[in-house]
CSV table of C-alpha atoms in Angstrom, one decimal:
chain,number,residue,atom,x,y,z
A,1,MET,CA,-25.7,-15.9,5.4
A,2,ARG,CA,-23.6,-16.7,2.3
A,3,ILE,CA,-20.8,-14.3,2.1
A,4,GLY,CA,-18.3,-13.6,-0.7
A,5,VAL,CA,-14.7,-12.5,0.0
A,6,LEU,CA,-12.4,-10.8,-2.5
A,7,THR,CA,-9.0,-9.1,-2.5
A,8,GLY,CA,-8.3,-6.5,-5.1
A,9,GLY,CA,-5.5,-4.2,-6.3
A,10,GLY,CA,-1.8,-4.7,-5.4
A,11,ASP,CA,-1.0,-7.6,-3.2
A,12,CYS,CA,0.6,-7.1,0.2
A,13,PRO,CA,1.5,-9.1,3.3
A,14,GLY,CA,-1.4,-9.6,5.7
A,15,LEU,CA,-4.2,-10.3,3.1
A,16,ASN,CA,-4.4,-13.9,4.1
A,17,ALA,CA,-4.6,-13.0,7.8
A,18,VAL,CA,-7.7,-11.0,7.0
A,19,ILE,CA,-9.3,-13.8,5.0
A,20,ARG,CA,-8.5,-16.2,7.9
A,21,GLY,CA,-10.0,-13.9,10.5
A,22,VAL,CA,-13.2,-13.4,8.5
A,23,VAL,CA,-13.7,-17.1,7.7
A,24,ARG,CA,-12.8,-18.6,11.1
A,25,LYS,CA,-15.0,-16.3,13.1
A,26,GLY,CA,-17.7,-16.3,10.5
A,27,VAL,CA,-18.0,-20.1,10.5
A,28,GLN,CA,-17.2,-20.9,14.1
A,29,THR,CA,-19.0,-18.1,15.9
A,30,TYR,CA,-21.8,-17.1,13.5
A,31,GLY,CA,-22.3,-20.2,11.3
A,32,HIS,CA,-22.0,-18.4,8.0
A,33,GLU,CA,-20.9,-19.9,4.7
A,34,PHE,CA,-18.2,-18.3,2.5
A,35,VAL,CA,-17.3,-18.2,-1.1
A,36,GLY,CA,-13.9,-16.9,-2.3
A,37,PHE,CA,-14.0,-14.7,-5.4
A,38,ARG,CA,-10.8,-15.0,-7.4
A,39,ASP,CA,-8.7,-12.1,-8.8
A,40,GLY,CA,-10.4,-9.1,-7.3
A,41,TRP,CA,-13.5,-7.6,-8.9
A,42,LYS,CA,-12.9,-10.0,-11.8
A,43,GLY,CA,-14.3,-12.7,-9.6
A,44,PRO,CA,-17.9,-11.5,-9.1
A,45,LEU,CA,-17.8,-10.0,-12.6
A,46,GLN,CA,-17.1,-13.3,-14.3
A,47,GLY,CA,-18.3,-15.7,-11.6
A,48,LEU,CA,-14.9,-17.0,-10.7
A,49,THR,CA,-15.1,-18.7,-7.3
A,50,ARG,CA,-13.2,-21.1,-5.1
A,51,PRO,CA,-14.1,-22.9,-1.9
A,52,LEU,CA,-13.4,-20.9,1.3
A,53,GLY,CA,-14.0,-22.6,4.6
A,54,VAL,CA,-11.9,-23.3,7.7
A,55,PRO,CA,-9.8,-26.0,6.0
A,56,GLU,CA,-8.9,-23.6,3.2
A,57,VAL,CA,-7.6,-20.9,5.7
A,58,ARG,CA,-5.5,-23.2,7.9
A,59,GLY,CA,-1.8,-22.3,7.8
A,60,ILE,CA,-2.2,-19.1,5.8
A,61,LEU,CA,-1.5,-16.6,8.6
A,62,PRO,CA,2.2,-16.2,7.8
A,63,ARG,CA,1.9,-16.3,4.1
A,64,GLY,CA,2.4,-13.2,1.9
A,65,GLY,CA,0.2,-12.4,-1.1
A,66,THR,CA,-3.4,-13.7,-1.2
A,67,ILE,CA,-4.8,-17.2,-1.7
A,68,LEU,CA,-7.7,-15.6,-3.6
A,69,GLY,CA,-5.5,-13.8,-6.2
A,70,SER,CA,-5.9,-10.2,-7.2
A,71,SER,CA,-6.3,-7.9,-10.2
A,72,ARG,CA,-6.9,-4.2,-11.0
A,73,THR,CA,-10.3,-4.9,-12.6
A,74,ASN,CA,-12.7,-2.0,-12.6
A,75,PRO,CA,-16.3,-3.2,-13.3
A,76,PHE,CA,-17.4,0.4,-13.9
A,77,LYS,CA,-15.1,0.6,-17.0
A,78,ILE,CA,-16.7,-2.6,-18.5
A,79,ASP,CA,-20.0,-2.5,-20.4
A,80,ASN,CA,-22.8,-3.9,-18.2
A,81,GLY,CA,-20.1,-4.7,-15.6
A,82,VAL,CA,-22.2,-3.7,-12.5
A,83,GLU,CA,-25.3,-5.5,-13.8
A,84,GLN,CA,-23.2,-8.6,-14.4
A,85,ILE,CA,-21.9,-8.5,-10.8
A,86,LYS,CA,-25.4,-8.2,-9.4
A,87,THR,CA,-26.6,-11.1,-11.6
A,88,ASN,CA,-23.7,-13.4,-10.6
A,89,LEU,CA,-24.1,-12.6,-6.9
A,90,ALA,CA,-27.8,-13.4,-7.1
A,91,GLU,CA,-27.2,-16.7,-8.9
A,92,LEU,CA,-24.6,-17.7,-6.4
A,93,GLY,CA,-26.9,-16.8,-3.5
A,94,ILE,CA,-24.4,-14.2,-2.1
A,95,ASP,CA,-26.0,-12.1,0.7
A,96,ALA,CA,-22.9,-9.8,1.3
A,97,LEU,CA,-19.4,-9.1,0.2
A,98,VAL,CA,-16.2,-8.5,2.1
A,99,ALA,CA,-13.9,-6.4,-0.2
A,100,ILE,CA,-10.3,-6.2,0.9
A,101,GLY,CA,-8.3,-3.6,-0.9
A,102,GLY,CA,-7.0,-0.1,-1.3
A,103,GLU,CA,-8.3,3.2,-2.8
A,104,ASP,CA,-9.5,1.7,-6.1
A,105,THR,CA,-11.0,-1.6,-4.7
A,106,LEU,CA,-12.9,0.2,-2.0
A,107,GLY,CA,-13.9,3.0,-4.4
A,108,VAL,CA,-15.7,0.3,-6.4
A,109,ALA,CA,-17.1,-1.1,-3.2
A,110,SER,CA,-18.5,2.3,-2.2
A,111,LYS,CA,-20.2,2.8,-5.6
A,112,LEU,CA,-21.7,-0.7,-5.4
A,113,THR,CA,-23.1,0.1,-1.9
A,114,ASP,CA,-24.9,3.0,-3.4
A,115,LEU,CA,-26.4,0.7,-6.0
A,116,GLY,CA,-27.8,-1.7,-3.4
A,117,VAL,CA,-25.0,-4.3,-3.0
A,118,ASN,CA,-24.2,-5.3,0.6
A,119,VAL,CA,-20.5,-4.6,1.0
A,120,VAL,CA,-18.1,-4.2,4.0
A,121,GLY,CA,-14.6,-3.0,3.2
A,122,VAL,CA,-11.2,-3.7,4.8
A,123,PRO,CA,-8.3,-1.2,4.1
A,124,LYS,CA,-5.3,-2.7,2.5
A,125,THR,CA,-2.3,-0.8,1.0
A,126,ILE,CA,1.4,-0.7,1.7
A,127,ASP,CA,1.3,3.0,1.0
A,128,ASN,CA,-0.8,3.7,4.2
A,129,ASP,CA,-2.6,6.4,2.2
A,130,LEU,CA,-6.3,5.5,2.9
A,131,GLY,CA,-8.2,8.1,4.7
A,132,ALA,CA,-10.2,7.4,7.9
A,133,THR,CA,-7.8,4.8,9.3
A,134,ASP,CA,-4.6,5.5,11.2
A,135,TYR,CA,-2.8,2.5,9.6
A,136,THR,CA,-3.4,-0.1,6.9
A,137,PHE,CA,-1.9,-3.5,7.1
A,138,GLY,CA,1.0,-4.2,4.8
A,139,PHE,CA,2.6,-0.8,5.5
A,140,ASP,CA,4.6,-2.0,8.5
A,141,THR,CA,6.0,-4.9,6.6
A,142,ALA,CA,6.9,-2.7,3.6
A,143,VAL,CA,8.7,-0.2,5.9
A,144,ASN,CA,10.6,-3.0,7.6
A,145,ILE,CA,11.7,-4.5,4.3
A,146,ALA,CA,12.9,-1.0,3.1
A,147,MET,CA,14.6,-0.3,6.4
A,148,GLU,CA,16.6,-3.6,6.3
A,149,ALA,CA,17.7,-2.8,2.7
A,150,ILE,CA,18.9,0.7,3.8
A,151,ASP,CA,20.8,-0.8,6.7
A,152,ARG,CA,22.7,-3.1,4.3
A,153,LEU,CA,23.3,-0.3,1.8
A,154,HIS,CA,25.0,1.9,4.4
A,155,THR,CA,27.9,-0.6,4.7
A,156,THR,CA,28.5,-1.1,0.9
A,157,ALA,CA,28.1,2.7,0.3
A,158,GLU,CA,30.8,3.4,2.9
A,159,SER,CA,33.1,0.7,1.5
A,160,HIS,CA,33.1,2.2,-2.0
A,161,HIS,CA,32.6,5.8,-1.1
A,162,ARG,CA,29.4,6.0,-3.2
A,163,CYS,CA,26.1,7.8,-2.9
A,164,LEU,CA,23.3,5.2,-3.0
A,165,VAL,CA,19.8,6.2,-4.0
A,166,VAL,CA,17.0,3.9,-2.8
A,167,GLU,CA,13.7,4.2,-4.7
A,168,VAL,CA,10.7,3.0,-2.7
A,169,MET,CA,7.0,2.8,-3.5
A,170,GLY,CA,4.7,5.7,-3.0
A,171,ARG,CA,2.8,7.3,-5.9
A,172,HIS,CA,1.2,10.2,-4.2
A,173,ALA,CA,2.0,9.6,-0.5
A,174,GLY,CA,5.5,9.3,0.9
A,175,TRP,CA,4.8,7.3,4.1
A,176,ILE,CA,7.1,4.4,3.2
A,177,ALA,CA,9.9,6.7,2.3
A,178,LEU,CA,9.4,8.8,5.4
A,179,HIS,CA,9.3,5.9,7.9
A,180,SER,CA,11.9,3.7,6.3
A,181,GLY,CA,14.2,6.7,5.7
A,182,LEU,CA,14.0,7.8,9.3
A,183,ALA,CA,14.4,4.3,10.7
A,184,GLY,CA,17.3,3.5,8.3
A,185,GLY,CA,19.2,6.7,9.0
A,186,ALA,CA,19.0,8.1,5.5
A,187,ASN,CA,20.6,11.5,4.8
A,188,VAL,CA,18.0,12.8,2.4
A,189,ILE,CA,14.3,11.8,2.1
A,190,LEU,CA,12.3,12.9,-0.9
A,191,LEU,CA,8.5,12.6,-0.9
A,192,PRO,CA,5.8,13.3,-3.5
A,193,GLU,CA,4.2,15.8,-1.1
A,194,ARG,CA,6.8,18.4,-1.8
A,195,LYS,CA,8.9,19.0,-5.0
A,196,PHE,CA,12.6,18.8,-4.4
A,197,ASP,CA,15.5,21.0,-5.5
A,198,ILE,CA,18.2,18.9,-7.1
A,199,ASP,CA,20.9,21.4,-6.3
A,200,GLN,CA,20.0,21.3,-2.6
A,201,VAL,CA,20.1,17.5,-2.7
A,202,CYS,CA,23.5,17.6,-4.3
A,203,ALA,CA,24.7,20.0,-1.6
A,204,TYR,CA,23.6,17.6,1.1
A,205,VAL,CA,25.4,14.8,-0.7
A,206,GLU,CA,28.6,16.7,-0.9
A,207,LYS,CA,28.4,17.7,2.8
A,208,ARG,CA,28.1,14.1,3.7
A,209,PHE,CA,31.2,13.2,1.7
A,210,GLU,CA,33.1,16.1,3.4
A,211,ILE,CA,32.8,14.3,6.7
A,212,GLN,CA,34.0,11.0,5.3
A,213,TYR,CA,30.6,9.3,5.2
A,214,ALA,CA,28.7,8.0,2.2
A,215,PRO,CA,25.2,9.4,1.8
A,216,ILE,CA,22.0,7.4,1.4
A,217,VAL,CA,19.1,9.1,-0.4
A,218,VAL,CA,15.6,7.6,-0.1
A,219,VAL,CA,13.1,8.7,-2.7
A,220,SER,CA,9.5,7.8,-3.3
A,221,GLU,CA,8.6,6.7,-6.9
A,222,GLY,CA,6.3,9.6,-7.1
A,223,ALA,CA,8.7,12.3,-6.0
A,224,ILE,CA,9.0,15.2,-8.4
A,225,PRO,CA,11.9,17.7,-9.1
A,226,ALA,CA,11.1,21.4,-8.6
A,227,GLU,CA,11.4,21.8,-12.4
A,228,GLY,CA,10.0,18.6,-13.8
A,229,ASP,CA,7.2,16.0,-13.9
A,230,MET,CA,6.7,12.5,-12.6
A,231,THR,CA,9.0,10.0,-14.1
A,232,LEU,CA,7.0,7.5,-16.1
A,233,GLN,CA,7.9,4.0,-17.1
A,234,SER,CA,5.3,4.1,-19.8
A,235,GLY,CA,2.4,6.3,-20.9
A,236,GLU,CA,-0.1,3.5,-20.4
A,237,VAL,CA,-2.8,3.7,-17.8
A,238,ASP,CA,-4.6,0.9,-15.9
A,239,ALA,CA,-8.3,0.4,-15.4
A,240,PHE,CA,-8.3,3.1,-12.7
A,241,GLY,CA,-6.4,5.6,-14.7
A,242,HIS,CA,-3.0,5.2,-13.0
A,243,VAL,CA,0.1,5.6,-15.1
A,244,ARG,CA,3.1,3.3,-14.4
A,245,LEU,CA,5.8,5.2,-12.5
A,246,GLY,CA,9.5,4.3,-12.4
A,247,GLY,CA,12.9,5.8,-13.0
A,248,ILE,CA,13.1,8.7,-10.5
A,249,GLY,CA,15.9,6.9,-8.6
A,250,GLN,CA,17.9,6.4,-11.8
A,251,TRP,CA,17.4,10.0,-12.9
A,252,LEU,CA,18.4,11.3,-9.4
A,253,ALA,CA,21.6,9.2,-9.3
A,254,GLY,CA,22.6,10.4,-12.7
A,255,GLU,CA,22.1,14.0,-11.8
A,256,ILE,CA,24.0,13.6,-8.5
A,257,GLU,CA,27.0,12.0,-10.3
A,258,LYS,CA,27.0,14.6,-13.0
A,259,ARG,CA,26.8,17.6,-10.6
A,260,THR,CA,29.0,16.4,-7.8
A,261,GLY,CA,31.5,14.1,-9.6
A,262,LYS,CA,30.8,11.4,-7.0
A,263,GLU,CA,29.8,7.9,-8.0
A,264,ALA,CA,26.1,7.3,-7.4
A,265,ARG,CA,24.1,4.1,-7.8
A,266,THR,CA,20.4,3.3,-7.6
A,267,VAL,CA,18.6,0.5,-5.8
A,268,VAL,CA,14.9,0.1,-6.8
A,269,LEU,CA,13.1,-2.1,-4.2
A,270,GLY,CA,10.0,-2.4,-6.2
A,271,HIS,CA,7.8,-5.4,-5.5
A,272,ILE,CA,10.2,-6.7,-2.9
A,273,GLN,CA,8.3,-4.4,-0.6
A,274,ARG,CA,5.0,-6.2,-1.3
A,275,GLY,CA,6.3,-9.8,-0.9
A,276,GLY,CA,7.0,-12.2,1.8
A,277,THR,CA,5.7,-12.9,5.3
A,278,PRO,CA,4.0,-10.1,7.2
A,279,THR,CA,5.4,-8.6,10.4
A,280,ALA,CA,3.8,-9.4,13.8
A,281,PHE,CA,2.1,-5.9,13.7
A,282,ASP,CA,0.6,-6.6,10.3
A,283,ARG,CA,-0.6,-10.1,11.3
A,284,VAL,CA,-2.3,-8.8,14.4
A,285,LEU,CA,-3.8,-5.7,12.6
A,286,ALA,CA,-5.0,-7.8,9.7
A,287,THR,CA,-6.6,-10.3,12.0
A,288,ARG,CA,-8.4,-7.6,13.9
A,289,PHE,CA,-9.7,-6.1,10.7
A,290,GLY,CA,-11.0,-9.5,9.6
A,291,LEU,CA,-12.8,-10.0,12.9
A,292,GLY,CA,-14.2,-6.5,12.7
A,293,ALA,CA,-15.4,-7.1,9.1
A,294,ILE,CA,-17.4,-10.2,9.8
A,295,ASP,CA,-18.9,-8.6,12.9
A,296,ALA,CA,-20.1,-5.7,10.7
A,297,VAL,CA,-21.5,-8.2,8.1
A,298,HIS,CA,-23.3,-10.2,10.7
A,299,ALA,CA,-24.8,-7.0,12.2
A,300,GLY,CA,-26.0,-5.9,8.7
A,301,ASP,CA,-23.9,-2.7,8.9
A,302,PHE,CA,-23.0,-2.4,5.3
A,303,GLY,CA,-21.4,0.4,3.4
A,304,LYS,CA,-18.7,0.6,6.1
A,305,MET,CA,-15.0,0.1,6.2
A,306,ILE,CA,-13.2,-1.3,9.2
A,307,ALA,CA,-10.6,1.2,10.5
A,308,LEU,CA,-8.0,1.6,13.2
A,309,ARG,CA,-8.4,4.7,15.3
A,310,GLY,CA,-5.7,4.9,18.0
A,311,THR,CA,-5.8,1.3,19.3
A,312,GLU,CA,-9.5,0.7,18.6
A,313,ILE,CA,-11.1,-1.0,15.6
A,314,VAL,CA,-14.1,1.0,14.4
A,315,ARG,CA,-16.4,1.2,11.4
A,316,VAL,CA,-16.5,4.2,9.1
A,317,PRO,CA,-18.5,5.0,6.0
A,318,LEU,CA,-16.8,3.7,2.8
A,319,GLN,CA,-17.4,7.1,1.2
A,320,GLU,CA,-15.4,8.8,4.0
A,321,ALA,CA,-12.6,6.3,3.7
A,322,THR,CA,-12.2,6.8,-0.1
A,323,ARG,CA,-12.9,10.5,-0.3
A,324,GLU,CA,-9.3,11.6,-0.4
A,325,LEU,CA,-5.8,10.2,0.0
A,326,LYS,CA,-4.0,10.5,3.3
A,327,THR,CA,-0.7,12.1,2.4
A,328,VAL,CA,2.2,13.2,4.6
A,329,PRO,CA,1.3,16.6,6.1
A,330,VAL,CA,3.7,19.3,4.9
A,331,GLU,CA,4.5,20.4,8.4
A,332,ARG,CA,6.1,17.0,9.0
A,333,TYR,CA,9.0,18.2,6.9
A,334,ASP,CA,9.9,20.6,9.7
A,335,GLU,CA,9.7,18.1,12.5
A,336,VAL,CA,12.9,16.2,11.8
A,337,GLU,CA,16.1,17.8,10.5
A,338,VAL,CA,17.0,14.7,8.6
A,339,PHE,CA,14.4,15.7,6.0
A,340,PHE,CA,16.9,18.3,4.8
A,341,GLY,CA,19.9,16.1,4.8
A,342,ASN,CA,22.6,15.6,7.4
């Protein structure tokens, strides 16, 4: 078989480990041939390819990002986009595609499957918000990066008696804020799943100062005040209809300073969470996903996504995987007292 591989959406650590797993097993065990499509769905849409064999994947396991490049291209928003993809795949002799991405990339993959394109999906997102899989690779690395930042911020906050607000990624799901905040000993954690009361947040901040400690507040970029809306960096939307978020941390620090009289500063981690070398957990998970993906392609089991259930790698329908986002259950707020500030 001649198999195309692409990576779409936001980059994250572990993408190269998936590519490596797919290609090495595909070539050495099954004897398949591979073509790398560049820059997400733009690759098959415009016929943008690069060689992808065992020599091309040597040494990429610890590398962040993706050797194939990425984009947020949506072929369903482009005139004759789907027809062009089908034409290009046929001209290149592509028998199947391995699409590595998150909600949007795999949403396109699911629609293409319904239109007769042979696709197997691999779940990728630092937000860990894809349904049908317990974990996505990239999440563990992002959490560890955020946790290490919080560890360092504790000492500078104590030195200057400041409140530090740490804004992390998370548009609709607060998994990064939840895990990094708990692991880093944050005093307040604010997630998109529940609107927060700014007066309550300020009360927790003042309580922390009363016991001679400086508070750390971790907030997801998509967190919303009880009386307010998402903080937007601009009103523009991407090809999948997403607005660009940004600014909730700055707004929160300003309100805390104004209401408590205590100095508050903001740290926005942003794309630092996406970059750099993947953790051991993400390297292993991504490799297992890659091996599972090529097994599914070789078996002709298309329209599936490779998922982690417990400790097992399984196949689930792409439609199930992209039906709804996996958000933090509301009851989780009541499990740990740190949610409400200590």
